[in-house]
Amino acid sequence: MAALEIVLLSERLGYSTIMAAVIIGAVEVTVEFMASAAAPSITLMVMKGRPLTPATLTCMAMYAYTFSSAFGAVAYTTMILANAFFELDSFWFLVLWYVTEAIQYPLLNQIGDACQEMAKPHWIETFKGSTLMFPGYFVNRGYVDCCVGKKEERSLNELKKWNVCAETDTSSLPLFLVLSK
C-alpha cells in the first residue's frame, strides 16, 4: 500500500515512476541489510538482559511484527487522511512517505524476519566458531608488504586488529555478531 501511494504521489508531483520504484527498492534493501545486522543487538536492548535464545528471538520477532502492524495501521491511515483532507502533494510529504515506509516495512518487519530465522536451530552448527572479516587497513590475503618487498604472514589476531570483524559468540546462538576492530 505504501509503495503504491509513493508511486502515485511521485507521478502527481511530476517525478518518474521508474525513479520512484528504484528509490523504494534501494531504500528497502539498505534498511533490510542494516536491520538484519542489528537484530541481535536490538533484541538484547528490547529484552533487557534476557540471553539470546531461540525463545527470546521468537518473542522479539512477535514484538517486531506486532509493532510493525500497529505502526503501519496508524501511520498510513493518518497520512492518507491528511492527504485527502489537506491535499499535501509536496516533495516533503513524499519524503515523509518514504521514511514511514522504510520504518514500517524494511526495518520493523526485517527485524522480525531476522529474529525468526536466527531462532531456528540449524544456524547453530552452521556458523559455530566462524569469523567474518570486512577488509580494512593492511589486508593482502593475510600478508603485509614490507618496505623491502618481503611478505610476512599475519596472525588472525593481528588481522582482527586492523579490520572490522563479526564473530560468533560463545552463547547458544552463534549468529550473535559482535562488531569490533
Tab-separated table of N, CA and C in Angstrom:
chain	number	residue	atom	x	y	z
A	1	MET	N	0.823	-1.179	0.000
A	1	MET	CA	0.000	0.000	0.000
A	1	MET	C	0.871	1.247	0.000
A	2	ALA	N	1.912	1.278	0.828
A	2	ALA	CA	2.766	2.457	0.913
A	2	ALA	C	3.519	2.688	-0.384
A	3	ALA	N	4.029	1.610	-0.977
A	3	ALA	CA	4.773	1.748	-2.232
A	3	ALA	C	3.874	2.311	-3.326
A	4	LEU	N	2.628	1.864	-3.383
A	4	LEU	CA	1.689	2.374	-4.375
A	4	LEU	C	1.417	3.857	-4.136
A	5	GLU	N	1.205	4.240	-2.897
A	5	GLU	CA	0.969	5.649	-2.579
A	5	GLU	C	2.177	6.501	-2.952
A	6	ILE	N	3.384	5.982	-2.711
A	6	ILE	CA	4.597	6.718	-3.069
A	6	ILE	C	4.681	6.908	-4.575
A	7	VAL	N	4.408	5.854	-5.329
A	7	VAL	CA	4.462	5.943	-6.790
A	7	VAL	C	3.395	6.910	-7.309
A	8	LEU	N	2.179	6.819	-6.785
A	8	LEU	CA	1.110	7.713	-7.229
A	8	LEU	C	1.420	9.172	-6.893
A	9	LEU	N	1.929	9.421	-5.678
A	9	LEU	CA	2.289	10.788	-5.297
A	9	LEU	C	3.451	11.291	-6.154
A	10	SER	N	4.400	10.428	-6.458
A	10	SER	CA	5.522	10.808	-7.325
A	10	SER	C	5.020	11.230	-8.698
A	11	GLU	N	4.084	10.466	-9.237
A	11	GLU	CA	3.505	10.815	-10.548
A	11	GLU	C	2.780	12.155	-10.499
A	12	ARG	N	2.000	12.389	-9.435
A	12	ARG	CA	1.278	13.664	-9.307
A	12	ARG	C	2.239	14.844	-9.199
A	13	LEU	N	3.412	14.616	-8.610
A	13	LEU	CA	4.397	15.687	-8.463
A	13	LEU	C	5.300	15.829	-9.689
A	14	GLY	N	5.139	14.940	-10.668
A	14	GLY	CA	5.916	15.041	-11.889
A	14	GLY	C	7.212	14.251	-11.885
A	15	TYR	N	7.410	13.392	-10.899
A	15	TYR	CA	8.611	12.554	-10.851
A	15	TYR	C	8.369	11.259	-11.616
A	16	SER	N	9.422	10.667	-12.074
A	16	SER	CA	9.340	9.431	-12.840
A	16	SER	C	8.903	8.268	-11.956
A	17	THR	N	8.017	7.437	-12.490
A	17	THR	CA	7.580	6.236	-11.791
A	17	THR	C	8.741	5.270	-11.605
A	18	ILE	N	9.580	5.185	-12.621
A	18	ILE	CA	10.735	4.284	-12.537
A	18	ILE	C	11.698	4.752	-11.454
A	19	MET	N	11.937	6.056	-11.379
A	19	MET	CA	12.830	6.577	-10.349
A	19	MET	C	12.255	6.324	-8.955
A	20	ALA	N	10.954	6.492	-8.804
A	20	ALA	CA	10.320	6.229	-7.504
A	20	ALA	C	10.494	4.761	-7.124
A	21	ALA	N	10.307	3.862	-8.092
A	21	ALA	CA	10.462	2.430	-7.814
A	21	ALA	C	11.908	2.078	-7.475
A	22	VAL	N	12.862	2.687	-8.171
A	22	VAL	CA	14.277	2.431	-7.890
A	22	VAL	C	14.643	2.921	-6.488
A	23	ILE	N	14.166	4.094	-6.124
A	23	ILE	CA	14.455	4.631	-4.789
A	23	ILE	C	13.831	3.743	-3.718
A	24	ILE	N	12.589	3.320	-3.928
A	24	ILE	CA	11.934	2.425	-2.964
A	24	ILE	C	12.756	1.148	-2.788
A	25	GLY	N	13.166	0.549	-3.908
A	25	GLY	CA	13.949	-0.689	-3.849
A	25	GLY	C	15.287	-0.494	-3.159
A	26	ALA	N	15.979	0.589	-3.479
A	26	ALA	CA	17.287	0.852	-2.871
A	26	ALA	C	17.169	1.090	-1.366
A	27	VAL	N	16.165	1.861	-0.985
A	27	VAL	CA	15.959	2.127	0.443
A	27	VAL	C	15.613	0.836	1.174
A	28	GLU	N	14.736	0.020	0.598
A	28	GLU	CA	14.339	-1.228	1.247
A	28	GLU	C	15.522	-2.171	1.438
A	29	VAL	N	16.333	-2.353	0.416
A	29	VAL	CA	17.473	-3.271	0.515
A	29	VAL	C	18.472	-2.777	1.556
A	30	THR	N	18.761	-1.486	1.550
A	30	THR	CA	19.715	-0.919	2.502
A	30	THR	C	19.215	-1.057	3.938
A	31	VAL	N	17.974	-0.681	4.165
A	31	VAL	CA	17.422	-0.745	5.521
A	31	VAL	C	17.285	-2.193	5.984
A	32	GLU	N	16.885	-3.109	5.100
A	32	GLU	CA	16.776	-4.515	5.474
A	32	GLU	C	18.131	-5.090	5.873
A	33	PHE	N	19.187	-4.733	5.146
A	33	PHE	CA	20.529	-5.208	5.486
A	33	PHE	C	20.936	-4.709	6.868
A	34	MET	N	20.730	-3.424	7.129
A	34	MET	CA	21.103	-2.868	8.436
A	34	MET	C	20.252	-3.458	9.552
A	35	ALA	N	18.964	-3.662	9.294
A	35	ALA	CA	18.078	-4.232	10.313
A	35	ALA	C	18.479	-5.666	10.639
A	36	SER	N	18.858	-6.436	9.628
A	36	SER	CA	19.293	-7.811	9.864
A	36	SER	C	20.555	-7.849	10.704
A	37	ALA	N	21.499	-6.970	10.389
A	37	ALA	CA	22.756	-6.932	11.128
A	37	ALA	C	22.550	-6.470	12.566
A	38	ALA	N	21.598	-5.578	12.773
A	38	ALA	CA	21.371	-5.023	14.105
A	38	ALA	C	20.372	-5.816	14.942
A	39	ALA	N	19.703	-6.794	14.351
A	39	ALA	CA	18.650	-7.528	15.065
A	39	ALA	C	19.101	-8.127	16.395
A	40	PRO	N	20.274	-8.776	16.490
A	40	PRO	CA	20.677	-9.310	17.795
A	40	PRO	C	20.875	-8.227	18.850
A	41	SER	N	21.491	-7.116	18.466
A	41	SER	CA	21.705	-6.021	19.413
A	41	SER	C	20.388	-5.387	19.833
A	42	ILE	N	19.495	-5.193	18.888
A	42	ILE	CA	18.184	-4.621	19.201
A	42	ILE	C	17.408	-5.572	20.115
A	43	THR	N	17.519	-6.874	19.865
A	43	THR	CA	16.845	-7.859	20.705
A	43	THR	C	17.351	-7.779	22.141
A	44	LEU	N	18.654	-7.706	22.311
A	44	LEU	CA	19.218	-7.593	23.662
A	44	LEU	C	18.757	-6.313	24.350
A	45	MET	N	18.661	-5.224	23.601
A	45	MET	CA	18.232	-3.955	24.169
A	45	MET	C	16.754	-4.006	24.578
A	46	VAL	N	15.918	-4.557	23.720
A	46	VAL	CA	14.479	-4.608	24.000
A	46	VAL	C	14.161	-5.622	25.092
A	47	MET	N	14.834	-6.761	25.064
A	47	MET	CA	14.538	-7.832	26.017
A	47	MET	C	15.247	-7.646	27.361
A	48	LYS	N	16.004	-6.609	27.526
A	48	LYS	CA	16.614	-6.191	28.789
A	48	LYS	C	17.214	-7.326	29.612
A	49	GLY	N	18.347	-7.799	29.177
A	49	GLY	CA	19.093	-8.756	29.976
A	49	GLY	C	18.781	-10.218	29.733
A	50	ARG	N	17.737	-10.518	28.988
A	50	ARG	CA	17.462	-11.925	28.697
A	50	ARG	C	18.487	-12.410	27.681
A	51	PRO	N	19.015	-13.606	27.845
A	51	PRO	CA	20.021	-14.106	26.898
A	51	PRO	C	19.399	-14.399	25.531
A	52	LEU	N	20.251	-14.402	24.529
A	52	LEU	CA	19.773	-14.703	23.178
A	52	LEU	C	19.569	-16.199	23.039
A	53	THR	N	18.340	-16.588	23.094
A	53	THR	CA	17.965	-17.987	22.916
A	53	THR	C	16.893	-18.032	21.833
A	54	PRO	N	16.597	-19.192	21.299
A	54	PRO	CA	15.508	-19.259	20.322
A	54	PRO	C	14.178	-18.711	20.849
A	55	ALA	N	13.885	-18.942	22.128
A	55	ALA	CA	12.630	-18.437	22.696
A	55	ALA	C	12.630	-16.908	22.748
A	56	THR	N	13.746	-16.308	23.150
A	56	THR	CA	13.849	-14.855	23.206
A	56	THR	C	13.725	-14.248	21.814
A	57	LEU	N	14.390	-14.857	20.847
A	57	LEU	CA	14.336	-14.345	19.487
A	57	LEU	C	12.940	-14.476	18.879
A	58	THR	N	12.252	-15.566	19.180
A	58	THR	CA	10.887	-15.744	18.689
A	58	THR	C	9.959	-14.707	19.300
A	59	CYS	N	10.139	-14.455	20.583
A	59	CYS	CA	9.345	-13.428	21.271
A	59	CYS	C	9.608	-12.046	20.656
A	60	MET	N	10.882	-11.752	20.376
A	60	MET	CA	11.240	-10.469	19.759
A	60	MET	C	10.633	-10.359	18.364
A	61	ALA	N	10.611	-11.455	17.615
A	61	ALA	CA	10.002	-11.436	16.289
A	61	ALA	C	8.519	-11.079	16.388
A	62	MET	N	7.836	-11.642	17.374
A	62	MET	CA	6.411	-11.325	17.554
A	62	MET	C	6.226	-9.859	17.925
A	63	TYR	N	7.097	-9.335	18.809
A	63	TYR	CA	7.026	-7.916	19.162
A	63	TYR	C	7.233	-7.038	17.932
A	64	ALA	N	8.235	-7.375	17.118
A	64	ALA	CA	8.542	-6.576	15.929
A	64	ALA	C	7.378	-6.591	14.940
A	65	TYR	N	6.807	-7.772	14.691
A	65	TYR	CA	5.683	-7.864	13.759
A	65	TYR	C	4.459	-7.105	14.283
A	66	THR	N	4.191	-7.221	15.569
A	66	THR	CA	3.047	-6.526	16.164
A	66	THR	C	3.223	-5.014	16.078
A	67	PHE	N	4.425	-4.542	16.462
A	67	PHE	CA	4.684	-3.111	16.411
A	67	PHE	C	4.644	-2.600	14.972
A	68	SER	N	5.166	-3.381	14.040
A	68	SER	CA	5.141	-3.005	12.628
A	68	SER	C	3.711	-2.857	12.124
A	69	SER	N	2.865	-3.801	12.475
A	69	SER	CA	1.462	-3.743	12.039
A	69	SER	C	0.745	-2.538	12.641
A	70	ALA	N	0.935	-2.317	13.926
A	70	ALA	CA	0.286	-1.186	14.590
A	70	ALA	C	0.798	0.143	14.036
A	71	PHE	N	2.116	0.232	13.872
A	71	PHE	CA	2.712	1.454	13.315
A	71	PHE	C	2.181	1.725	11.915
A	72	GLY	N	2.135	0.690	11.083
A	72	GLY	CA	1.637	0.849	9.720
A	72	GLY	C	0.180	1.274	9.687
A	73	ALA	N	-0.641	0.649	10.517
A	73	ALA	CA	-2.064	0.984	10.531
A	73	ALA	C	-2.285	2.445	10.924
A	74	VAL	N	-1.586	2.886	11.948
A	74	VAL	CA	-1.764	4.264	12.417
A	74	VAL	C	-1.129	5.266	11.451
A	75	ALA	N	0.119	5.020	11.063
A	75	ALA	CA	0.835	5.985	10.218
A	75	ALA	C	0.206	6.121	8.838
A	76	TYR	N	-0.079	5.008	8.194
A	76	TYR	CA	-0.621	5.080	6.834
A	76	TYR	C	-2.025	5.664	6.823
A	77	THR	N	-2.847	5.285	7.783
A	77	THR	CA	-4.195	5.843	7.858
A	77	THR	C	-4.132	7.353	8.072
A	78	THR	N	-3.270	7.784	8.978
A	78	THR	CA	-3.121	9.219	9.244
A	78	THR	C	-2.647	9.967	8.006
A	79	MET	N	-1.668	9.402	7.307
A	79	MET	CA	-1.122	10.086	6.136
A	79	MET	C	-2.126	10.127	4.982
A	80	ILE	N	-2.870	9.056	4.789
A	80	ILE	CA	-3.877	9.033	3.721
A	80	ILE	C	-4.987	10.034	4.018
A	81	LEU	N	-5.446	10.077	5.263
A	81	LEU	CA	-6.491	11.031	5.631
A	81	LEU	C	-5.982	12.468	5.531
A	82	ALA	N	-4.754	12.716	5.978
A	82	ALA	CA	-4.188	14.065	5.884
A	82	ALA	C	-4.079	14.505	4.432
A	83	ASN	N	-3.661	13.592	3.570
A	83	ASN	CA	-3.549	13.931	2.153
A	83	ASN	C	-4.917	14.164	1.524
A	84	ALA	N	-5.909	13.382	1.942
A	84	ALA	CA	-7.255	13.533	1.389
A	84	ALA	C	-7.894	14.855	1.810
A	85	PHE	N	-7.716	15.237	3.081
A	85	PHE	CA	-8.368	16.449	3.585
A	85	PHE	C	-7.579	17.723	3.303
A	86	PHE	N	-6.253	17.644	3.344
A	86	PHE	CA	-5.435	18.856	3.229
A	86	PHE	C	-4.643	18.947	1.925
A	87	GLU	N	-4.786	17.950	1.041
A	87	GLU	CA	-4.090	17.915	-0.242
A	87	GLU	C	-2.606	18.262	-0.081
A	88	LEU	N	-1.904	17.416	0.602
A	88	LEU	CA	-0.488	17.635	0.911
A	88	LEU	C	0.432	17.080	-0.181
A	89	ASP	N	0.174	17.409	-1.406
A	89	ASP	CA	1.016	16.938	-2.505
A	89	ASP	C	2.256	17.828	-2.598
A	90	SER	N	3.301	17.429	-1.887
A	90	SER	CA	4.549	18.195	-1.908
A	90	SER	C	5.726	17.228	-1.809
A	91	PHE	N	6.889	17.761	-2.095
A	91	PHE	CA	8.111	16.960	-2.015
A	91	PHE	C	8.320	16.430	-0.597
A	92	TRP	N	8.087	17.240	0.415
A	92	TRP	CA	8.332	16.819	1.805
A	92	TRP	C	7.334	15.767	2.263
A	93	PHE	N	6.123	15.814	1.740
A	93	PHE	CA	5.161	14.761	2.061
A	93	PHE	C	5.585	13.447	1.408
A	94	LEU	N	6.156	13.531	0.209
A	94	LEU	CA	6.703	12.345	-0.459
A	94	LEU	C	7.858	11.768	0.362
A	95	VAL	N	8.741	12.618	0.876
A	95	VAL	CA	9.849	12.167	1.728
A	95	VAL	C	9.300	11.513	2.990
A	96	LEU	N	8.245	12.097	3.564
A	96	LEU	CA	7.619	11.503	4.748
A	96	LEU	C	7.081	10.104	4.441
A	97	TRP	N	6.503	9.918	3.256
A	97	TRP	CA	6.037	8.592	2.851
A	97	TRP	C	7.203	7.611	2.772
A	98	TYR	N	8.299	8.045	2.144
A	98	TYR	CA	9.479	7.179	2.025
A	98	TYR	C	10.001	6.776	3.405
A	99	VAL	N	10.110	7.740	4.308
A	99	VAL	CA	10.634	7.455	5.657
A	99	VAL	C	9.696	6.529	6.415
A	100	THR	N	8.398	6.802	6.345
A	100	THR	CA	7.420	5.968	7.038
A	100	THR	C	7.444	4.544	6.505
A	101	GLU	N	7.513	4.412	5.193
A	101	GLU	CA	7.567	3.077	4.590
A	101	GLU	C	8.855	2.363	4.974
A	102	ALA	N	9.970	3.097	5.021
A	102	ALA	CA	11.259	2.496	5.395
A	102	ALA	C	11.265	2.025	6.844
A	103	ILE	N	10.570	2.725	7.717
A	103	ILE	CA	10.499	2.306	9.122
A	103	ILE	C	9.576	1.093	9.268
A	104	GLN	N	8.418	1.165	8.650
A	104	GLN	CA	7.420	0.119	8.864
A	104	GLN	C	7.790	-1.204	8.213
A	105	TYR	N	8.094	-1.184	6.950
A	105	TYR	CA	8.290	-2.472	6.281
A	105	TYR	C	9.725	-2.997	6.374
A	106	PRO	N	10.696	-2.359	5.746
A	106	PRO	CA	12.023	-2.993	5.762
A	106	PRO	C	12.686	-3.008	7.134
A	107	LEU	N	12.434	-2.026	7.984
A	107	LEU	CA	13.093	-2.016	9.291
A	107	LEU	C	12.404	-2.948	10.283
A	108	LEU	N	11.170	-2.652	10.614
A	108	LEU	CA	10.487	-3.425	11.658
A	108	LEU	C	10.211	-4.865	11.235
A	109	ASN	N	9.716	-5.070	10.027
A	109	ASN	CA	9.452	-6.440	9.580
A	109	ASN	C	10.744	-7.237	9.436
A	110	GLN	N	11.817	-6.588	8.974
A	110	GLN	CA	13.071	-7.320	8.797
A	110	GLN	C	13.679	-7.711	10.137
A	111	ILE	N	13.514	-6.896	11.152
A	111	ILE	CA	13.967	-7.292	12.490
A	111	ILE	C	13.228	-8.559	12.910
A	112	GLY	N	11.921	-8.588	12.672
A	112	GLY	CA	11.143	-9.795	12.974
A	112	GLY	C	11.599	-10.989	12.159
A	113	ASP	N	11.833	-10.777	10.854
A	113	ASP	CA	12.291	-11.872	9.993
A	113	ASP	C	13.659	-12.391	10.423
A	114	ALA	N	14.577	-11.478	10.740
A	114	ALA	CA	15.924	-11.887	11.155
A	114	ALA	C	15.882	-12.655	12.463
A	115	CYS	N	15.105	-12.190	13.416
A	115	CYS	CA	14.982	-12.893	14.702
A	115	CYS	C	14.352	-14.269	14.509
A	116	GLN	N	13.361	-14.348	13.660
A	116	GLN	CA	12.702	-15.625	13.384
A	116	GLN	C	13.691	-16.603	12.761
A	117	GLU	N	14.493	-16.152	11.805
A	117	GLU	CA	15.478	-17.026	11.164
A	117	GLU	C	16.575	-17.451	12.137
A	118	MET	N	17.039	-16.513	12.957
A	118	MET	CA	18.108	-16.842	13.905
A	118	MET	C	17.644	-17.791	15.001
A	119	ALA	N	16.351	-17.845	15.229
A	119	ALA	CA	15.826	-18.738	16.261
A	119	ALA	C	15.803	-20.192	15.809
A	120	LYS	N	15.988	-20.421	14.528
A	120	LYS	CA	15.973	-21.794	14.025
A	120	LYS	C	17.277	-22.493	14.382
A	121	PRO	N	17.219	-23.718	14.866
A	121	PRO	CA	18.421	-24.384	15.390
A	121	PRO	C	19.472	-24.749	14.350
A	122	HIS	N	19.134	-24.803	13.064
A	122	HIS	CA	20.150	-25.202	12.085
A	122	HIS	C	21.276	-24.190	11.960
A	123	TRP	N	21.056	-22.952	12.398
A	123	TRP	CA	22.113	-21.949	12.335
A	123	TRP	C	23.238	-22.248	13.318
A	124	ILE	N	22.911	-22.887	14.401
A	124	ILE	CA	23.870	-23.064	15.484
A	124	ILE	C	25.111	-23.813	15.011
A	125	GLU	N	24.949	-24.959	14.398
A	125	GLU	CA	26.108	-25.735	13.951
A	125	GLU	C	26.755	-25.146	12.695
A	126	THR	N	25.949	-24.514	11.869
A	126	THR	CA	26.474	-23.986	10.612
A	126	THR	C	27.532	-22.917	10.834
A	127	PHE	N	27.320	-22.037	11.802
A	127	PHE	CA	28.217	-20.904	11.996
A	127	PHE	C	29.072	-21.002	13.247
A	128	LYS	N	29.154	-22.165	13.837
A	128	LYS	CA	29.911	-22.334	15.068
A	128	LYS	C	31.383	-22.000	14.840
A	129	GLY	N	31.906	-21.037	15.602
A	129	GLY	CA	33.311	-20.676	15.537
A	129	GLY	C	33.735	-19.909	14.304
A	130	SER	N	32.811	-19.302	13.583
A	130	SER	CA	33.183	-18.596	12.359
A	130	SER	C	33.507	-17.131	12.639
A	131	THR	N	34.294	-16.547	11.753
A	131	THR	CA	34.651	-15.135	11.833
A	131	THR	C	34.452	-14.519	10.456
A	132	LEU	N	33.722	-13.435	10.394
A	132	LEU	CA	33.530	-12.699	9.162
A	132	LEU	C	34.358	-11.432	9.273
A	133	MET	N	35.234	-11.189	8.300
A	133	MET	CA	36.123	-10.046	8.373
A	133	MET	C	35.867	-9.118	7.195
A	134	PHE	N	35.596	-7.850	7.490
A	134	PHE	CA	35.418	-6.850	6.453
A	134	PHE	C	36.773	-6.204	6.203
A	135	PRO	N	37.298	-6.274	4.981
A	135	PRO	CA	38.655	-5.775	4.724
A	135	PRO	C	38.813	-4.310	5.090
A	136	GLY	N	39.930	-4.044	5.664
A	136	GLY	CA	40.266	-2.681	6.049
A	136	GLY	C	41.734	-2.443	5.801
A	137	TYR	N	42.376	-1.833	6.711
A	137	TYR	CA	43.770	-1.443	6.615
A	137	TYR	C	44.696	-2.660	6.563
A	138	PHE	N	45.639	-2.692	5.666
A	138	PHE	CA	46.682	-3.713	5.562
A	138	PHE	C	46.162	-5.124	5.319
A	139	VAL	N	45.168	-5.291	4.491
A	139	VAL	CA	44.735	-6.645	4.162
A	139	VAL	C	45.244	-6.978	2.767
A	140	ASN	N	46.037	-8.035	2.683
A	140	ASN	CA	46.562	-8.501	1.402
A	140	ASN	C	46.689	-10.017	1.493
A	141	ARG	N	45.559	-10.703	1.536
A	141	ARG	CA	45.500	-12.156	1.658
A	141	ARG	C	46.302	-12.673	2.853
A	142	GLY	N	46.234	-11.964	3.952
A	142	GLY	CA	46.916	-12.421	5.159
A	142	GLY	C	48.363	-11.996	5.248
A	143	TYR	N	48.848	-11.254	4.274
A	143	TYR	CA	50.242	-10.837	4.273
A	143	TYR	C	50.314	-9.316	4.266
A	144	VAL	N	51.399	-8.801	4.798
A	144	VAL	CA	51.646	-7.368	4.742
A	144	VAL	C	52.928	-7.147	3.943
A	145	ASP	N	52.882	-6.185	3.030
A	145	ASP	CA	54.072	-5.871	2.250
A	145	ASP	C	55.016	-5.029	3.097
A	146	CYS	N	56.240	-5.503	3.232
A	146	CYS	CA	57.251	-4.744	3.953
A	146	CYS	C	57.979	-3.831	2.976
A	147	CYS	N	58.742	-2.938	3.515
A	147	CYS	CA	59.458	-1.983	2.668
A	147	CYS	C	60.422	-2.664	1.700
A	148	VAL	N	60.994	-3.790	2.085
A	148	VAL	CA	61.972	-4.467	1.230
A	148	VAL	C	61.311	-5.455	0.279
A	149	GLY	N	59.991	-5.525	0.253
A	149	GLY	CA	59.301	-6.413	-0.658
A	149	GLY	C	59.040	-7.793	-0.094
A	150	LYS	N	59.546	-8.078	1.091
A	150	LYS	CA	59.333	-9.372	1.733
A	150	LYS	C	57.930	-9.414	2.331
A	151	LYS	N	57.284	-10.548	2.193
A	151	LYS	CA	55.943	-10.685	2.751
A	151	LYS	C	56.010	-11.506	4.031
A	152	GLU	N	55.351	-10.991	5.067
A	152	GLU	CA	55.288	-11.693	6.347
A	152	GLU	C	53.852	-12.114	6.601
A	153	GLU	N	53.681	-13.364	6.983
A	153	GLU	CA	52.342	-13.858	7.276
A	153	GLU	C	51.839	-13.206	8.554
A	154	ARG	N	50.558	-12.846	8.546
A	154	ARG	CA	49.970	-12.193	9.718
A	154	ARG	C	49.043	-13.172	10.416
A	155	SER	N	48.996	-13.069	11.719
A	155	SER	CA	48.108	-13.932	12.502
A	155	SER	C	46.685	-13.404	12.432
A	156	LEU	N	45.719	-14.269	12.770
A	156	LEU	CA	44.317	-13.861	12.756
A	156	LEU	C	44.090	-12.713	13.734
A	157	ASN	N	44.713	-12.767	14.898
A	157	ASN	CA	44.546	-11.691	15.875
A	157	ASN	C	45.072	-10.368	15.346
A	158	GLU	N	46.187	-10.404	14.612
A	158	GLU	CA	46.735	-9.178	14.047
A	158	GLU	C	45.825	-8.635	12.949
A	159	LEU	N	45.260	-9.530	12.136
A	159	LEU	CA	44.318	-9.088	11.113
A	159	LEU	C	43.067	-8.484	11.734
A	160	LYS	N	42.587	-9.083	12.831
A	160	LYS	CA	41.407	-8.564	13.516
A	160	LYS	C	41.644	-7.147	14.022
A	161	LYS	N	42.884	-6.872	14.395
A	161	LYS	CA	43.238	-5.562	14.930
A	161	LYS	C	43.018	-4.461	13.892
A	162	TRP	N	43.224	-4.771	12.609
A	162	TRP	CA	43.172	-3.756	11.565
A	162	TRP	C	41.900	-3.813	10.730
A	163	ASN	N	40.990	-4.698	11.028
A	163	ASN	CA	39.787	-4.863	10.222
A	163	ASN	C	38.547	-4.894	11.100
A	164	VAL	N	37.419	-4.640	10.494
A	164	VAL	CA	36.154	-4.762	11.208
A	164	VAL	C	35.749	-6.226	11.146
A	165	CYS	N	35.533	-6.826	12.307
A	165	CYS	CA	35.224	-8.254	12.369
A	165	CYS	C	33.848	-8.480	12.967
A	166	ALA	N	33.233	-9.551	12.547
A	166	ALA	CA	31.985	-10.007	13.148
A	166	ALA	C	32.244	-11.445	13.577
A	167	GLU	N	32.175	-11.680	14.858
A	167	GLU	CA	32.498	-13.000	15.387
A	167	GLU	C	31.279	-13.630	16.040
A	168	THR	N	31.235	-14.941	15.986
A	168	THR	CA	30.163	-15.635	16.695
A	168	THR	C	30.474	-15.614	18.180
A	169	ASP	N	29.440	-15.577	18.953
A	169	ASP	CA	29.573	-15.518	20.400
A	169	ASP	C	29.586	-16.932	20.963
A	170	THR	N	29.986	-17.079	22.199
A	170	THR	CA	30.008	-18.400	22.818
A	170	THR	C	28.643	-18.795	23.374
A	171	SER	N	27.645	-17.955	23.189
A	171	SER	CA	26.311	-18.288	23.684
A	171	SER	C	25.686	-19.374	22.805
A	172	SER	N	24.443	-19.710	23.116
A	172	SER	CA	23.767	-20.759	22.355
A	172	SER	C	23.409	-20.320	20.941
A	173	LEU	N	23.533	-19.046	20.638
A	173	LEU	CA	23.203	-18.555	19.309
A	173	LEU	C	24.442	-17.989	18.637
A	174	PRO	N	25.077	-18.748	17.777
A	174	PRO	CA	26.313	-18.296	17.179
A	174	PRO	C	26.166	-17.179	16.175
A	175	LEU	N	24.969	-16.830	15.769
A	175	LEU	CA	24.821	-15.710	14.849
A	175	LEU	C	24.845	-14.366	15.538
A	176	PHE	N	25.003	-14.378	16.856
A	176	PHE	CA	25.115	-13.107	17.562
A	176	PHE	C	26.448	-12.495	17.168
A	177	LEU	N	26.386	-11.448	16.409
A	177	LEU	CA	27.596	-10.842	15.872
A	177	LEU	C	28.050	-9.683	16.741
A	178	VAL	N	29.318	-9.690	17.085
A	178	VAL	CA	29.900	-8.609	17.850
A	178	VAL	C	30.855	-7.877	16.918
A	179	LEU	N	30.510	-6.652	16.543
A	179	LEU	CA	31.386	-5.903	15.663
A	179	LEU	C	32.488	-5.252	16.500
A	180	SER	N	33.706	-5.493	16.089
A	180	SER	CA	34.834	-4.926	16.811
A	180	SER	C	35.940	-4.578	15.830
A	181	LYS	N	36.899	-3.877	16.287
A	181	LYS	CA	38.079	-3.582	15.463
A	181	LYS	C	39.221	-4.415	15.940
